[in-house]
mmCIF file of C-alpha atoms in Angstrom:
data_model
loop_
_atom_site.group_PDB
_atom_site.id
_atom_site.type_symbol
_atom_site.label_atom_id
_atom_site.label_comp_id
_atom_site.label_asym_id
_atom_site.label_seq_id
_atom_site.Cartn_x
_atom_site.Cartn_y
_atom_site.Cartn_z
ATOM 1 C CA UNK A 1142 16.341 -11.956 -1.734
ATOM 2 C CA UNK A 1143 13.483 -12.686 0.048
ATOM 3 C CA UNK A 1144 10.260 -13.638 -2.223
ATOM 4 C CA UNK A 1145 7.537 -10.962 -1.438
ATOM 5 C CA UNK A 1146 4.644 -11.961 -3.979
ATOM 6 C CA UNK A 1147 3.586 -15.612 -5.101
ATOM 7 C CA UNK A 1148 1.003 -16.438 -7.770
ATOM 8 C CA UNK A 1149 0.814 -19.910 -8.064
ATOM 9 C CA UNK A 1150 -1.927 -21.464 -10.752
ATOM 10 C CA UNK A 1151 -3.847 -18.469 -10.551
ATOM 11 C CA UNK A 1152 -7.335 -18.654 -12.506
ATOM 12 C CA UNK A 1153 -9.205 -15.904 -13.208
ATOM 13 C CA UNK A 1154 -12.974 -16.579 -14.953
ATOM 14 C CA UNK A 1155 -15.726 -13.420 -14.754
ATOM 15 C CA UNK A 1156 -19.138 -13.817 -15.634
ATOM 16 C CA UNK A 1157 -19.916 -13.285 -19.555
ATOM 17 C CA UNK A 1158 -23.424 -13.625 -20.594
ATOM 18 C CA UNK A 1159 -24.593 -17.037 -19.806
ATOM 19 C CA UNK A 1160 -21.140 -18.268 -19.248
ATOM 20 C CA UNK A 1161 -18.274 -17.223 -17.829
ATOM 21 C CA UNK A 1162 -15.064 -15.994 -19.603
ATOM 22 C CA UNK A 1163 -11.145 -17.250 -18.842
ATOM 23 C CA UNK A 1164 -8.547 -14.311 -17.947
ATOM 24 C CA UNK A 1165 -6.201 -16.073 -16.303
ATOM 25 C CA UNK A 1166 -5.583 -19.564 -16.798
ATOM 26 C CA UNK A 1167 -2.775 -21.239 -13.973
ATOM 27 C CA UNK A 1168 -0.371 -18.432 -13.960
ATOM 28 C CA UNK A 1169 2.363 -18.796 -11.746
ATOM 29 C CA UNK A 1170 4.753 -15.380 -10.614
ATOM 30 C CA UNK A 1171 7.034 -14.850 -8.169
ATOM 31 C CA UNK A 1172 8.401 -11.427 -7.190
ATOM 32 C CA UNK A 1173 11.399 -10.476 -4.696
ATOM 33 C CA UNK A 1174 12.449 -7.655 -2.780
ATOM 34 C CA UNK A 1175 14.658 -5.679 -5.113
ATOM 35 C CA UNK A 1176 13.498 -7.055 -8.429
ATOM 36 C CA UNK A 1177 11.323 -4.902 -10.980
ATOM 37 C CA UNK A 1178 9.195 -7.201 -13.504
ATOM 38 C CA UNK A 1179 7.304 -5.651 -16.468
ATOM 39 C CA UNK A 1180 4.404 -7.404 -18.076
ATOM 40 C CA UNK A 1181 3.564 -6.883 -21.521
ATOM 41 C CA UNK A 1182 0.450 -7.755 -23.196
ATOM 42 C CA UNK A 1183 -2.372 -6.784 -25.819
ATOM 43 C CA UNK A 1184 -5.084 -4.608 -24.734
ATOM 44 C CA UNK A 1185 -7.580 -7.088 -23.333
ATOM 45 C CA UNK A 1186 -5.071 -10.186 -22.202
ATOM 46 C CA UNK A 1187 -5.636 -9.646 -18.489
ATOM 47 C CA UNK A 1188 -2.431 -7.464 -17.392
ATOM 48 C CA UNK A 1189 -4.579 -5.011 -15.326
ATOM 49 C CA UNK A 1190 -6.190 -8.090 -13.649
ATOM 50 C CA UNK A 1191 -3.048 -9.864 -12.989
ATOM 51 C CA UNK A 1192 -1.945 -6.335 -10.903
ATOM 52 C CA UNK A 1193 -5.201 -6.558 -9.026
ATOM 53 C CA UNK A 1194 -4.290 -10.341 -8.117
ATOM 54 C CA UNK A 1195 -1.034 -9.732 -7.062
ATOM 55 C CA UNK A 1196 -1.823 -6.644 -5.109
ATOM 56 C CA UNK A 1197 -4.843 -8.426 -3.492
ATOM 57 C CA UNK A 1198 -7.087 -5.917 -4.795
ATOM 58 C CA UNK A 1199 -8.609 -9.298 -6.350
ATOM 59 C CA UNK A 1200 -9.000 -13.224 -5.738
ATOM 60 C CA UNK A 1201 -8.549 -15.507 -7.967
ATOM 61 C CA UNK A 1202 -11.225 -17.875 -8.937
ATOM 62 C CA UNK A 1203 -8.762 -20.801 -8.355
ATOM 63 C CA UNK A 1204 -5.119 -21.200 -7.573
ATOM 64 C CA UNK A 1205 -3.430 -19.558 -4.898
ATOM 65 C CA UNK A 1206 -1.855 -16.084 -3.503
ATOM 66 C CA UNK A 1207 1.143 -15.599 -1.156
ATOM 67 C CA UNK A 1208 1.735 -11.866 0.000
ATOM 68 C CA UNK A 1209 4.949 -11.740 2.318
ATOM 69 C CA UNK A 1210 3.753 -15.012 3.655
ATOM 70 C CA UNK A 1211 0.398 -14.083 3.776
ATOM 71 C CA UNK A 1212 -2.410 -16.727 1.986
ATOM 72 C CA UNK A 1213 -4.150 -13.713 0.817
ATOM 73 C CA UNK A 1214 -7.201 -16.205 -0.820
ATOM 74 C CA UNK A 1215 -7.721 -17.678 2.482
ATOM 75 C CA UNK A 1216 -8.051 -14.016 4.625
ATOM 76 C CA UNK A 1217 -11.570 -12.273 5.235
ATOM 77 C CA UNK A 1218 -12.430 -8.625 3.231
ATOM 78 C CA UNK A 1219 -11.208 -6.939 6.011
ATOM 79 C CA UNK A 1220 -7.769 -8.684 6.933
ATOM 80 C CA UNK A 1221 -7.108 -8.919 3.108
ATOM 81 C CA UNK A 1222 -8.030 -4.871 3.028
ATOM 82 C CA UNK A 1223 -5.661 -4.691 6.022
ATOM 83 C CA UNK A 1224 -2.680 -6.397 4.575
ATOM 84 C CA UNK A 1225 -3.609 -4.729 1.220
ATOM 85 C CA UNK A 1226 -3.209 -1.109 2.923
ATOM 86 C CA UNK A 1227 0.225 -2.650 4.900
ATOM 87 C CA UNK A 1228 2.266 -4.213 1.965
ATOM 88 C CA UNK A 1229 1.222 -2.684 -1.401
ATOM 89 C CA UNK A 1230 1.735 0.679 -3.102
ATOM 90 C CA UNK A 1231 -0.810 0.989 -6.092
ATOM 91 C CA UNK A 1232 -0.424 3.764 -8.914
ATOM 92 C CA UNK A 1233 -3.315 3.337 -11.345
ATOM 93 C CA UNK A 1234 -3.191 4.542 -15.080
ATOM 94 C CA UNK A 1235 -5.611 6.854 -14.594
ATOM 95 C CA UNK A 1236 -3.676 8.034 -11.314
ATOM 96 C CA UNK A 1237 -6.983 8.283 -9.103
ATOM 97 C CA UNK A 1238 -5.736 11.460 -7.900
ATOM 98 C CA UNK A 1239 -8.432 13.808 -6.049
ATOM 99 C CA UNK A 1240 -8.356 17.646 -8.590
ATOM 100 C CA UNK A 1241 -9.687 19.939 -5.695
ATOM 101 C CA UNK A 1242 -7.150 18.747 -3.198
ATOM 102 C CA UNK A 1243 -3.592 20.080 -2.895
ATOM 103 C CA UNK A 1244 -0.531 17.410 -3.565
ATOM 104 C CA UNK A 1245 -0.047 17.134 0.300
ATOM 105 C CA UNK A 1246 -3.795 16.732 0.729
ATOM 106 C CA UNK A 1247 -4.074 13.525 -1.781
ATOM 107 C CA UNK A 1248 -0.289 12.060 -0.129
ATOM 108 C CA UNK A 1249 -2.749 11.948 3.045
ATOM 109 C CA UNK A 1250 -5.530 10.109 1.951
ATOM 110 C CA UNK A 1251 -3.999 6.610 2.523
ATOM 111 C CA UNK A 1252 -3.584 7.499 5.906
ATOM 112 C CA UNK A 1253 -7.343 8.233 6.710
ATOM 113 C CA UNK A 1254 -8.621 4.045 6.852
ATOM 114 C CA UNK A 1255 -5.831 3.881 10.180
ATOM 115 C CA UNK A 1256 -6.841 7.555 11.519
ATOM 116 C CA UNK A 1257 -5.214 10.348 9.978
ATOM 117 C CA UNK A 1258 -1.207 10.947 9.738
ATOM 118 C CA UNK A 1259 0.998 10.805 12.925
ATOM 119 C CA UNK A 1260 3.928 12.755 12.994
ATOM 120 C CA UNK A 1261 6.280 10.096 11.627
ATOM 121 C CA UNK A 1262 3.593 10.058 9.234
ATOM 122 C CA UNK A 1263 3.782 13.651 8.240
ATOM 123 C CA UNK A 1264 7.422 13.627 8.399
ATOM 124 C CA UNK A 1265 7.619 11.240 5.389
ATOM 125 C CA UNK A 1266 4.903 12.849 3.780
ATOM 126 C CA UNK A 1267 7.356 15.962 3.670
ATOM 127 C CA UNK A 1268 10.510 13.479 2.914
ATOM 128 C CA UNK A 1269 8.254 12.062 -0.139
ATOM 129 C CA UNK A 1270 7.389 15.792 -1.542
ATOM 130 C CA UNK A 1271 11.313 16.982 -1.586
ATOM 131 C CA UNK A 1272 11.960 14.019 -2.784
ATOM 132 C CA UNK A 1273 9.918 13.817 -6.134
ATOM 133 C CA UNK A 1274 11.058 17.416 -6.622
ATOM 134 C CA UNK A 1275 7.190 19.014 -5.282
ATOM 135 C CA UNK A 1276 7.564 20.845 -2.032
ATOM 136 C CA UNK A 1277 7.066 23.855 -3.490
ATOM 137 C CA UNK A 1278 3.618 22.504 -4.831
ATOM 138 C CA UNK A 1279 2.998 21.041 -1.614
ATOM 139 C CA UNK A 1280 -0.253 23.168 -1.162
ATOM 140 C CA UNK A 1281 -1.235 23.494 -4.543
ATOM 141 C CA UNK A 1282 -4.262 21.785 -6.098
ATOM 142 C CA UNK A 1283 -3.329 18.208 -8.100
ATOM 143 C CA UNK A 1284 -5.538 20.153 -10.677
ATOM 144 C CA UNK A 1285 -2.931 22.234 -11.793
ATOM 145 C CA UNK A 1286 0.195 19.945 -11.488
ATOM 146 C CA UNK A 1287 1.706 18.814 -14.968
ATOM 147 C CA UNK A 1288 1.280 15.445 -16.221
ATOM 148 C CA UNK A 1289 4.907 14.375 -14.946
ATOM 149 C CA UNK A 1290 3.808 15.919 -11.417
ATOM 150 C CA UNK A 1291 0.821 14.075 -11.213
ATOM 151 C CA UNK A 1292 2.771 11.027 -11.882
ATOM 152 C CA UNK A 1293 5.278 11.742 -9.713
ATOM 153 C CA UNK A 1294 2.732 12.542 -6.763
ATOM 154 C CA UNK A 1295 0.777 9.298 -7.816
ATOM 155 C CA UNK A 1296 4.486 7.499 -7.286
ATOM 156 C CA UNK A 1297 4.954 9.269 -4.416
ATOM 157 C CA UNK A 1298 1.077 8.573 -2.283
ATOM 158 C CA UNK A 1299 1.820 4.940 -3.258
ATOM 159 C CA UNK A 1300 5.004 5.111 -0.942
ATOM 160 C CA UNK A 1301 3.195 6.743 2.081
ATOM 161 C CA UNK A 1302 3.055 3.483 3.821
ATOM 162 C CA UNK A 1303 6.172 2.337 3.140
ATOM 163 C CA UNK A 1304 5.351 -0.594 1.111
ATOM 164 C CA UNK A 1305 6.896 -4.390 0.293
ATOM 165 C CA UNK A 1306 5.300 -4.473 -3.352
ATOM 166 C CA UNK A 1307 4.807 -1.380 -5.770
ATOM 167 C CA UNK A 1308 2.425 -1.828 -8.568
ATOM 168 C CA UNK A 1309 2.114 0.419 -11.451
ATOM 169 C CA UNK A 1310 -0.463 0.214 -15.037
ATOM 170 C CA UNK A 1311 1.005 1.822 -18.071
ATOM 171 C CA UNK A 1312 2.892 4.618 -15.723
ATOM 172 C CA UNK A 1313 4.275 6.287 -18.423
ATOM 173 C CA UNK A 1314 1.065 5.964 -21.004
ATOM 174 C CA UNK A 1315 0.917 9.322 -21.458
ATOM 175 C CA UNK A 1316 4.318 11.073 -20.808
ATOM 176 C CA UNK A 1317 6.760 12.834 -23.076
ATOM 177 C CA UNK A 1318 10.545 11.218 -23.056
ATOM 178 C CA UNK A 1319 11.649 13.193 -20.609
ATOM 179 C CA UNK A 1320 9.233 12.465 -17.997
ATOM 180 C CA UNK A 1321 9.237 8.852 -18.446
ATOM 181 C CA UNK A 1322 13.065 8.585 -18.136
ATOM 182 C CA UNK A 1323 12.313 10.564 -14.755
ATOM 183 C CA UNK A 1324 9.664 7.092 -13.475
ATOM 184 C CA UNK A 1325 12.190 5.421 -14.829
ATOM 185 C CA UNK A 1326 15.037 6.776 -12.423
ATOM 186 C CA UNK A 1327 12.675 6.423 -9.653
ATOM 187 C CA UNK A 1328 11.595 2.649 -10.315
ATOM 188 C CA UNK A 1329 15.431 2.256 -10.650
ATOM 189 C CA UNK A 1330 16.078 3.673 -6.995
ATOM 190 C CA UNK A 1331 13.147 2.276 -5.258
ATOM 191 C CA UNK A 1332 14.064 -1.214 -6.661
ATOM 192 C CA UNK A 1333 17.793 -1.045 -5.191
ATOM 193 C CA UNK A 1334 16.472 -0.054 -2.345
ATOM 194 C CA UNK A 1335 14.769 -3.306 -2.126
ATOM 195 C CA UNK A 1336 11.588 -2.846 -2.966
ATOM 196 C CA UNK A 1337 9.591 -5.530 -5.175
ATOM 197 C CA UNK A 1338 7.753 -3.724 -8.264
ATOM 198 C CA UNK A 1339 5.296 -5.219 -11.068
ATOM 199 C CA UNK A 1340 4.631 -2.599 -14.136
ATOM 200 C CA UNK A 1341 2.395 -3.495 -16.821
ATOM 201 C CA UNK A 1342 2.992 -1.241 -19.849
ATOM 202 C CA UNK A 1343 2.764 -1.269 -23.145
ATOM 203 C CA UNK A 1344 5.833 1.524 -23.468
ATOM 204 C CA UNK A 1345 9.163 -0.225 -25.164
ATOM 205 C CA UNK A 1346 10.945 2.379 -23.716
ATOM 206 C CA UNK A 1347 9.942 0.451 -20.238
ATOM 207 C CA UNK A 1348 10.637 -2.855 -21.485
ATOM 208 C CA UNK A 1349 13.780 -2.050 -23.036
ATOM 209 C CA UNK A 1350 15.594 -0.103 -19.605
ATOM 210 C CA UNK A 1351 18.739 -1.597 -17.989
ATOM 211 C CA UNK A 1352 17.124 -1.984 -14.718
ATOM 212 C CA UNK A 1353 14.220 -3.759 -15.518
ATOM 213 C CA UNK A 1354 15.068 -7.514 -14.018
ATOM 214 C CA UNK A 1355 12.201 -9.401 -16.642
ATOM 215 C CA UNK A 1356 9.719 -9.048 -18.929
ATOM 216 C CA UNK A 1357 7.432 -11.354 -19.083
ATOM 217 C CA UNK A 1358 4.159 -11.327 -22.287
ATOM 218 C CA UNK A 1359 0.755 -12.013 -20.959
ATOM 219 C CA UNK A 1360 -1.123 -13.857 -24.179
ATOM 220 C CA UNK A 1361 -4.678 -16.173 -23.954
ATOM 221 C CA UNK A 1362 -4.870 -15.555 -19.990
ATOM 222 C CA UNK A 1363 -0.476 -17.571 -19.454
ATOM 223 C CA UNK A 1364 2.743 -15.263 -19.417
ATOM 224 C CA UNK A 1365 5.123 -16.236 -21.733
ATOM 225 C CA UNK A 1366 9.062 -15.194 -20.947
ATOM 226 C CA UNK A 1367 11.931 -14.628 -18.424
#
């Protein structure tokens, strides 16, 4: 399997009054095509930062970051934004989705930075709605989708452009059993169909499923694990 993330003594310190406060202290993570790696960690022990890292959403304040081959610490804004846009699928715990817009409207949006959809484009966009079960929603407003459907469309936009690493916060925070063994099933298929995936939850149920490949704890800024 080829290695699609690398953090390697990755440092994280943010400003915190008149000094400045330790996140991360040299953490090291590799992630491979086809392999799905939960963090666990207290509220407050940095998982949320360590996604940012490893999506290049964030640099590290030392140490370094390898994103399919790419030194993401050494790129500009705008190459890292680039790459960022190319390689990794993001699903935030609050889902960022956009209320007034219809599901296909918000699948869209990651399309705008590059110039809107092309047909390909469009064609997967329709591929991605059949195939988290909202076609027939297709044109209603993410307003009125249920909290499984807004997860599943969340899944879904972070797949628009077909990316290498899939990162996901506490994706099943706030779903009933039944939904969350649904983004369970659909972790499980998009990671045997190669794709590498990082999930930070604090949901046993996550931890504990057959498909998950480690799960590694995040305590005083070091993972701790598998």
């Amino acid at each position: 399997m080829s290695v699609v993330v690398v953090l390697d003594h990755v440092t994280k310190r943010v400003p915190d009054g008149r000094t400045r406060r330790t996140i991360l202290s040299e953490l090291s993570l590799e992630i491979a095509a086809g392999e799905l790696v939960v963090v666990q960690g207290p509220s407050g022990s940095g998982k949320s930062t360590l996604l940012a890292i490893a999506g290049a959403m964030s640099l590290p304040t030392s140490g370094t970051v390898t994103l399919t081959g790419e030194p993401v610490s050494r790129l500009r804004d705008a190459h890292r934004a680039e790459l960022r846009r190319d390689v990794v699928g993001f699903v935030f715990q609050e889902l960022a989705l956009i209320g007034s817009m219809s599901l296909e409207e918000n699948l869209l949006l990651p399309l705008i930075p590059t110039g809107g959809a092309s047909s390909a484009q469009k064609k997967r966009i329709e591929a991605l709605l059949k195939r988290f079960g909202l076609s027939e929603r297709a044109r209603d407003l993410a307003a009125s989708a249920s909290g499984g459907e807004r997860q599943r469309l969340a899944i879904a936009r972070a797949l628009v452009r077909s990316p290498k690493l899939l990162v996901l916060d506490e994706p099943t925070a706030h779903l009933d059993a039944e939904n969350t063994a649904n983004v369970l099933s659909v972790l499980t298929e998009l990671r045997s169909e190669g794709l590498a995936i990082l999930v930070s939850t604090h949901d046993a149920r996550v931890a504990a499923h057959p498909s998950i490949d480690r799960v590694v704890q995040l305590r005083t800024g070091s993972l701790h694990g598998s």
